[in-house]
PDB file of C-alpha atoms in Angstrom:
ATOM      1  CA  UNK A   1      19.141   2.149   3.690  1.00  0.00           C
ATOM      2  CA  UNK A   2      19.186  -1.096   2.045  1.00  0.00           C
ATOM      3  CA  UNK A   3      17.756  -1.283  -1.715  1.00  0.00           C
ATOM      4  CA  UNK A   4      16.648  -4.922  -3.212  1.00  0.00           C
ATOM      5  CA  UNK A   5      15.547  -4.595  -6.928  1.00  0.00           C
ATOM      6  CA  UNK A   6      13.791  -7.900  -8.691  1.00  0.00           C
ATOM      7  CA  UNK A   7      12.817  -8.310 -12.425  1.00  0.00           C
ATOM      8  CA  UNK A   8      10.030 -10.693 -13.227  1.00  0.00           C
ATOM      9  CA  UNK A   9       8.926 -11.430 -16.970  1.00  0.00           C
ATOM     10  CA  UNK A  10       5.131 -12.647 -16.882  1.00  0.00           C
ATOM     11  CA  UNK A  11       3.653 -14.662 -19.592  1.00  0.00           C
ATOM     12  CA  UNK A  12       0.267 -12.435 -18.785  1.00  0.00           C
ATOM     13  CA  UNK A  13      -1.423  -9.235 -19.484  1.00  0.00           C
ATOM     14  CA  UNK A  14      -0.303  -6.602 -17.464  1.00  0.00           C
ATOM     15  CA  UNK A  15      -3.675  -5.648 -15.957  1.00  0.00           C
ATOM     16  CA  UNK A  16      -3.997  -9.031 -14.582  1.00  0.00           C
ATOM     17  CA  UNK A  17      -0.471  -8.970 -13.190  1.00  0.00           C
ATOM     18  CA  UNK A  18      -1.052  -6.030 -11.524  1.00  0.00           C
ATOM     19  CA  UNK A  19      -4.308  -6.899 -10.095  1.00  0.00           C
ATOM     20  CA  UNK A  20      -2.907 -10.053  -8.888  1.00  0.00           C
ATOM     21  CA  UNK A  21      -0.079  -8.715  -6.958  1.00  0.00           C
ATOM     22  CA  UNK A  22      -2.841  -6.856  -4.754  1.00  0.00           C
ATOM     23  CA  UNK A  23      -4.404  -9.914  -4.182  1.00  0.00           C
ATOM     24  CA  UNK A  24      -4.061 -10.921  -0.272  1.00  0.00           C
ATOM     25  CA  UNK A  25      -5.386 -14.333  -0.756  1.00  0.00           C
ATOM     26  CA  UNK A  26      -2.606 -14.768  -3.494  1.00  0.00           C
ATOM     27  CA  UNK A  27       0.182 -13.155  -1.434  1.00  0.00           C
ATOM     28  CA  UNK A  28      -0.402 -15.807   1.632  1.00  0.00           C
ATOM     29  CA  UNK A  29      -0.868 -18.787  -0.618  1.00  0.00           C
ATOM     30  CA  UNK A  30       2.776 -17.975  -2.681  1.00  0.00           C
ATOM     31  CA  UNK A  31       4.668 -17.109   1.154  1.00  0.00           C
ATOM     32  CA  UNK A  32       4.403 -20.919   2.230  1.00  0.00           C
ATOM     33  CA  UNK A  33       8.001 -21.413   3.717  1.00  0.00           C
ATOM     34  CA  UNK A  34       6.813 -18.136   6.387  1.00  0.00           C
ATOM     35  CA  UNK A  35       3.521 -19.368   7.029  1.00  0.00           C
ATOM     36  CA  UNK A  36       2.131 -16.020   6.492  1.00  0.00           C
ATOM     37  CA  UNK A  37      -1.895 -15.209   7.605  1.00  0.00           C
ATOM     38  CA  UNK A  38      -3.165 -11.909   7.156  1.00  0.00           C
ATOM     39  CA  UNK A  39      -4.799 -11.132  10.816  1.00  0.00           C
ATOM     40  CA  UNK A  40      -6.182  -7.222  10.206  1.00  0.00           C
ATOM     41  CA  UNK A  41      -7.256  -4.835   7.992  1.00  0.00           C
ATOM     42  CA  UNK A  42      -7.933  -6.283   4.569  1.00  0.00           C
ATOM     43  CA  UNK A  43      -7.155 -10.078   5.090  1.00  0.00           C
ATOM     44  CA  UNK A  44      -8.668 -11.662   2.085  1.00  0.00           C
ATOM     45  CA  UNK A  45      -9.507 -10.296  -1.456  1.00  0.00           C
ATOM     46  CA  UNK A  46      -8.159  -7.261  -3.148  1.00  0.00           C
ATOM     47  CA  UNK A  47      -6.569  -4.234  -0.995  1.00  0.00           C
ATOM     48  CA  UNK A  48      -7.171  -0.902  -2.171  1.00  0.00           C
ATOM     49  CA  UNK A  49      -5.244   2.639  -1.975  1.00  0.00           C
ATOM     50  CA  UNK A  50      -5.071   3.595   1.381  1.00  0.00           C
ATOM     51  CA  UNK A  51      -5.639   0.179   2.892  1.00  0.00           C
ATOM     52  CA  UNK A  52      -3.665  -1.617   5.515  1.00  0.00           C
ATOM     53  CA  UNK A  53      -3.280  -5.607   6.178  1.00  0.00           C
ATOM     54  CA  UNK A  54      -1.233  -6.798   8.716  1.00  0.00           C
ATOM     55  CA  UNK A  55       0.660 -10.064   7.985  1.00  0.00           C
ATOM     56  CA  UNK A  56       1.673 -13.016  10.532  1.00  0.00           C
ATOM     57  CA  UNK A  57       4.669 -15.079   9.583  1.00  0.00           C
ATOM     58  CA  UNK A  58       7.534 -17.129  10.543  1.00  0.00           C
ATOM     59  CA  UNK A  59      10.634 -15.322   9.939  1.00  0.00           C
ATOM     60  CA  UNK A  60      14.373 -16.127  11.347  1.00  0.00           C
ATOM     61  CA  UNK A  61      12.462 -18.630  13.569  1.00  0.00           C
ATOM     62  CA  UNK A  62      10.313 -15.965  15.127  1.00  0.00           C
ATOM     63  CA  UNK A  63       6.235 -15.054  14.858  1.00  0.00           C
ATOM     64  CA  UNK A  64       6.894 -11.570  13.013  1.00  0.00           C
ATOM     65  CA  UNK A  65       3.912  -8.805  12.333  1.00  0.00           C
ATOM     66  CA  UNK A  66       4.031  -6.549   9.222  1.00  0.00           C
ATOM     67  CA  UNK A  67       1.417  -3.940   8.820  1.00  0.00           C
ATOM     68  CA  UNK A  68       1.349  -2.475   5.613  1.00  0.00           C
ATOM     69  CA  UNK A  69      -0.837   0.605   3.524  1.00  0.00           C
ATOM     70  CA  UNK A  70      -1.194   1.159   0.178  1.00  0.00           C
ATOM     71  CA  UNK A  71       0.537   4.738  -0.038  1.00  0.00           C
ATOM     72  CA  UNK A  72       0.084   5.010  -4.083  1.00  0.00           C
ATOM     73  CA  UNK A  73      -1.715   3.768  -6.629  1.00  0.00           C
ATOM     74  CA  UNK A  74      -1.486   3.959 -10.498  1.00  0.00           C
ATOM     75  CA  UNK A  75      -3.507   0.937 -12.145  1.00  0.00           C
ATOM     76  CA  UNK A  76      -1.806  -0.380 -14.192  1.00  0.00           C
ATOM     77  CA  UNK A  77       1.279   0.543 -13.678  1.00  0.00           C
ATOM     78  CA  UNK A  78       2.749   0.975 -10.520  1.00  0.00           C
ATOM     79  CA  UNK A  79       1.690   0.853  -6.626  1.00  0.00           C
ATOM     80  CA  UNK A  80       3.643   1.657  -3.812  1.00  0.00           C
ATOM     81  CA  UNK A  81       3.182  -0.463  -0.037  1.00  0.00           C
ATOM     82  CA  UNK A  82       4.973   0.836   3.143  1.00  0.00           C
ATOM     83  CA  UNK A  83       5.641  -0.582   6.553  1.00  0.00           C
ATOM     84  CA  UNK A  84       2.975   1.169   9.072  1.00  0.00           C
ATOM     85  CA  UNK A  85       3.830  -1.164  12.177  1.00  0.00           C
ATOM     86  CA  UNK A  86       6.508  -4.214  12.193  1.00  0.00           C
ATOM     87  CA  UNK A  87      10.384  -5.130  12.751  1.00  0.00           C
ATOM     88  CA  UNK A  88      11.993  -2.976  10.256  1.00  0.00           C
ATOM     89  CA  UNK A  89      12.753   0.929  10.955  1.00  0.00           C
ATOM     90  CA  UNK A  90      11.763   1.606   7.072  1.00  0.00           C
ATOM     91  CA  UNK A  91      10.407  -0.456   5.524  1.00  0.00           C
ATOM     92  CA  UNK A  92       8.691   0.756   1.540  1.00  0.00           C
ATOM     93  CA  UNK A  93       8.180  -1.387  -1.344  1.00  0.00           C
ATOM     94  CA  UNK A  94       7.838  -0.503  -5.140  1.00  0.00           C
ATOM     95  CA  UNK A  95       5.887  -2.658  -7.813  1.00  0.00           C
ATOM     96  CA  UNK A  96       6.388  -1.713 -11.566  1.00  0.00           C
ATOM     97  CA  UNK A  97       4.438  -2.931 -14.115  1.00  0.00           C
ATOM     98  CA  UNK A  98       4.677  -2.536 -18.104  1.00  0.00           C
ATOM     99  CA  UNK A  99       4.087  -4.257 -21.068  1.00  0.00           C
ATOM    100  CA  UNK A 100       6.932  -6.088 -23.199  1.00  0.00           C
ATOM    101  CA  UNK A 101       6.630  -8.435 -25.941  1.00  0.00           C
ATOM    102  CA  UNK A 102       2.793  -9.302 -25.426  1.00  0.00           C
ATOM    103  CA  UNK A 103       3.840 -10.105 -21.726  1.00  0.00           C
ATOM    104  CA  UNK A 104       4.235  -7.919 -18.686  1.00  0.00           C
ATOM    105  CA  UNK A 105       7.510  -6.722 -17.022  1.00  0.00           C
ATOM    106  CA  UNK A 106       7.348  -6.870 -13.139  1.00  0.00           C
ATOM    107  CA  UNK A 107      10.100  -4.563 -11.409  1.00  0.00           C
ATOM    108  CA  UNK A 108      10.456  -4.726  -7.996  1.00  0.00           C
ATOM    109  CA  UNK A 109      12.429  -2.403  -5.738  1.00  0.00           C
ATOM    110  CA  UNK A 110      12.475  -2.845  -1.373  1.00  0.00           C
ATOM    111  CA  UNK A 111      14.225  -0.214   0.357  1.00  0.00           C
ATOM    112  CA  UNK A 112      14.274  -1.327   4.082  1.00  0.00           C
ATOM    113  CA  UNK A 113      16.337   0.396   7.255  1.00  0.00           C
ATOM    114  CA  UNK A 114      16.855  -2.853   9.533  1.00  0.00           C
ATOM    115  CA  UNK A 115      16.356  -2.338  13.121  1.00  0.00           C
ATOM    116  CA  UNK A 116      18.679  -2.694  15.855  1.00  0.00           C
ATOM    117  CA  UNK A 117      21.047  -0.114  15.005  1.00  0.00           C
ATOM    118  CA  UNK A 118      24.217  -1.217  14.584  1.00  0.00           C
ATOM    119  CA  UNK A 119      23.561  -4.972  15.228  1.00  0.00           C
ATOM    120  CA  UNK A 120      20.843  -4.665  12.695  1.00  0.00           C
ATOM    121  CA  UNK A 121      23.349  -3.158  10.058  1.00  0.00           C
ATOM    122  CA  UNK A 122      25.547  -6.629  10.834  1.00  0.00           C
ATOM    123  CA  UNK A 123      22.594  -9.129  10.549  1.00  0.00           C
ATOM    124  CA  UNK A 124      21.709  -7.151   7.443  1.00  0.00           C
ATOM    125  CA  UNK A 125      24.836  -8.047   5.850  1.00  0.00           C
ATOM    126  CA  UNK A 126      24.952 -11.288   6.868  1.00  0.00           C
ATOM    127  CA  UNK A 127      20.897 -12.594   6.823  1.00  0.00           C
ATOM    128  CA  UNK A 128      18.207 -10.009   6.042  1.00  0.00           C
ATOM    129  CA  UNK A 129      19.309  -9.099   3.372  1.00  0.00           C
ATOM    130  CA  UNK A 130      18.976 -12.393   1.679  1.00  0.00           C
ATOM    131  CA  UNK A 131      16.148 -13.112   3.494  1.00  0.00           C
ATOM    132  CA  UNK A 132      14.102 -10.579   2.096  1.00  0.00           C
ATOM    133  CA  UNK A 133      15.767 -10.953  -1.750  1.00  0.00           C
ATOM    134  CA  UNK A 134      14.538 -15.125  -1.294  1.00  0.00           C
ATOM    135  CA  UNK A 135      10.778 -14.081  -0.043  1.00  0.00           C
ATOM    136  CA  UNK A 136      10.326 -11.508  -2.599  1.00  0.00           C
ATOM    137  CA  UNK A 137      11.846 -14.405  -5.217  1.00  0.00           C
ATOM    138  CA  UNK A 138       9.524 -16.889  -3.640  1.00  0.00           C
ATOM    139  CA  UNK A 139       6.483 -14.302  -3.879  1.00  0.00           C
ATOM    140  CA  UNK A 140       7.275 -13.657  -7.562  1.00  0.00           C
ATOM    141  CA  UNK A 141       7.326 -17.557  -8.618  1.00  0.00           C
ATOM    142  CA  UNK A 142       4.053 -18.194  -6.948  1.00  0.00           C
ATOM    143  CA  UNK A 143       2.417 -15.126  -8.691  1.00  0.00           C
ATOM    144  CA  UNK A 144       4.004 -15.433 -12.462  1.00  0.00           C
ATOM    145  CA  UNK A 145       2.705 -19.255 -11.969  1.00  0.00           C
ATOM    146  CA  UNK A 146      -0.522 -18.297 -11.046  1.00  0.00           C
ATOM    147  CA  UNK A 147      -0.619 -15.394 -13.835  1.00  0.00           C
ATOM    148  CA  UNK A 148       0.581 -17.881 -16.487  1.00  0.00           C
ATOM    149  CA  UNK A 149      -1.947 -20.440 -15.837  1.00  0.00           C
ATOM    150  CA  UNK A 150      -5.707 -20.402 -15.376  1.00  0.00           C
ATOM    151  CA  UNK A 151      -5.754 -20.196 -11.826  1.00  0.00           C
ATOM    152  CA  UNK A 152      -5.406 -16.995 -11.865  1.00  0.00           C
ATOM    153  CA  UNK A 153      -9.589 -16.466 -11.965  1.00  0.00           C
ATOM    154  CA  UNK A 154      -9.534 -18.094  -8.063  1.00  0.00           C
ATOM    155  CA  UNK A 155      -8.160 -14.797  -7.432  1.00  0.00           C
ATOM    156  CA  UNK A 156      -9.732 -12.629  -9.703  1.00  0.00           C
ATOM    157  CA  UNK A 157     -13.176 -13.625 -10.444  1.00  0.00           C
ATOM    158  CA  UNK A 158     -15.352 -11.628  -9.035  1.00  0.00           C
ATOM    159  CA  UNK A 159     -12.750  -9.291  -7.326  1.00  0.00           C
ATOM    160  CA  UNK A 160     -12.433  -5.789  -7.625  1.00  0.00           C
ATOM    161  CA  UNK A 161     -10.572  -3.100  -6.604  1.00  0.00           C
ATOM    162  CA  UNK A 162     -11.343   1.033  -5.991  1.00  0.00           C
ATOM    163  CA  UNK A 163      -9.427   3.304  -7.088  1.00  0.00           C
ATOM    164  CA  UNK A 164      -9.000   6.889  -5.060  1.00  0.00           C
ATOM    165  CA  UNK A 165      -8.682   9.587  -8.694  1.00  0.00           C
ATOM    166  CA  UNK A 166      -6.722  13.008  -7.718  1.00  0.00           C
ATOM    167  CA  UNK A 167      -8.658  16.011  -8.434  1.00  0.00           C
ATOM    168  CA  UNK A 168      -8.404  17.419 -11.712  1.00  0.00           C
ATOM    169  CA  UNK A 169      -6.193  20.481 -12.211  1.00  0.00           C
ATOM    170  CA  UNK A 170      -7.642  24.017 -12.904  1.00  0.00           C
ATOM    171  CA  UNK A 171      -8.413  24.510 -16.841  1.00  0.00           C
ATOM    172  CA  UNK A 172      -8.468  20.590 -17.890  1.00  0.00           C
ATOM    173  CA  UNK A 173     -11.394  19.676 -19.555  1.00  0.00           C
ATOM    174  CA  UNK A 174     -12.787  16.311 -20.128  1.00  0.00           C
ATOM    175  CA  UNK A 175     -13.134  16.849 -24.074  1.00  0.00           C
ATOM    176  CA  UNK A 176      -9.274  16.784 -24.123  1.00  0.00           C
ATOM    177  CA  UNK A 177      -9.299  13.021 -23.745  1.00  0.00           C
ATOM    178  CA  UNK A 178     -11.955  13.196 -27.320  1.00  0.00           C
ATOM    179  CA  UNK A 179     -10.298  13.157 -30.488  1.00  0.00           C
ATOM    180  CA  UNK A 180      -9.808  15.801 -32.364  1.00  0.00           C
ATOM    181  CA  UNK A 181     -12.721  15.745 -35.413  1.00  0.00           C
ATOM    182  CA  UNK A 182     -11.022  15.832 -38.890  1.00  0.00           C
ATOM    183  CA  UNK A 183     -12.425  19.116 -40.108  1.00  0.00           C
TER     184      UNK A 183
END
């Protein structure tokens, strides 16, 4: 399995970072060079846990699907996207999120299992790798420029985004997250 990690410092709060990186409309307008058009499931707006989209793009001179779901969700910290239909074998993708010095820290990490086989393994070496390291770079200039600027509300304004909550364990109670009176 091949592992890509990316580090992105954001001028931005880290809810609107966050946010932003679930924003379709925002991931097709920062993937110029590919051409990319989301053609199913959620294609415009904010996706949600459990959601798919499916993405259209040039890629390596080819018309390439990806069809992704939201596996995991943890606003606003982390979310987790995997491959449900497309070109890889494995195909998951991690999105960190934390604040640092009045800013947010965006960590990226792709793990991807090219397909092919063994001529996959050599084209991985060779293009895919660095293929998918220069989209994810050209994804993550388009959205800190966006999050640093004001454009940010054509994205956001008036967007929102649902949240699935796990079921509370046995024995927690709600007062828990009170404080304490000073008795």
């Amino acid at each position: 399995m091949e592992t890509i990690r990316s580090e992105t410092w954001i001028n931005a709060p880290v809810e609107r970072c966050f946010l932003l990186s679930l924003s379709i409309d925002l991931h097709v307008a920062s993937a110029r060079s590919s051409r990319e058009q989301a053609i199913e499931g959620v294609t415009t707006g904010l996706i949600s846990e459990g959601e798919t989209v499916t993405f259209r793009g040039r890629h390596f001179c080819l018309s390439l699907r990806h069809k992704s779901r939201i596996e995991v969700m943890r606003p606003y910290s982390y979310f987790r996207d995997v491959m449900v239909a497309g070109v890889f074998s494995h195909f998951e993708h991690d999105h960190h999120f934390a604040t640092m010095d009045e800013g947010t820290r965006m960590r990226d990490e792709i793990r991807f299992i090219p397909p092919l086989g063994a001529l996959g393994r050599v084209a991985t070496k060779t293009l895919v790798r660095r293929h998918v390291a220069a989209f994810l770079m050209e994804r993550n200039r388009g959205m800190k420029q966006v999050a640093e600027s004001e454009d940010w509300h054509r994205y956001l304004d008036g967007q929102s985004v649902t949240v699935a909550l796990a079921p509370a364990k046995e024995g927690w109670e709600p007062s828990s997250l009170m404080p304490r009176s000073q008795s």
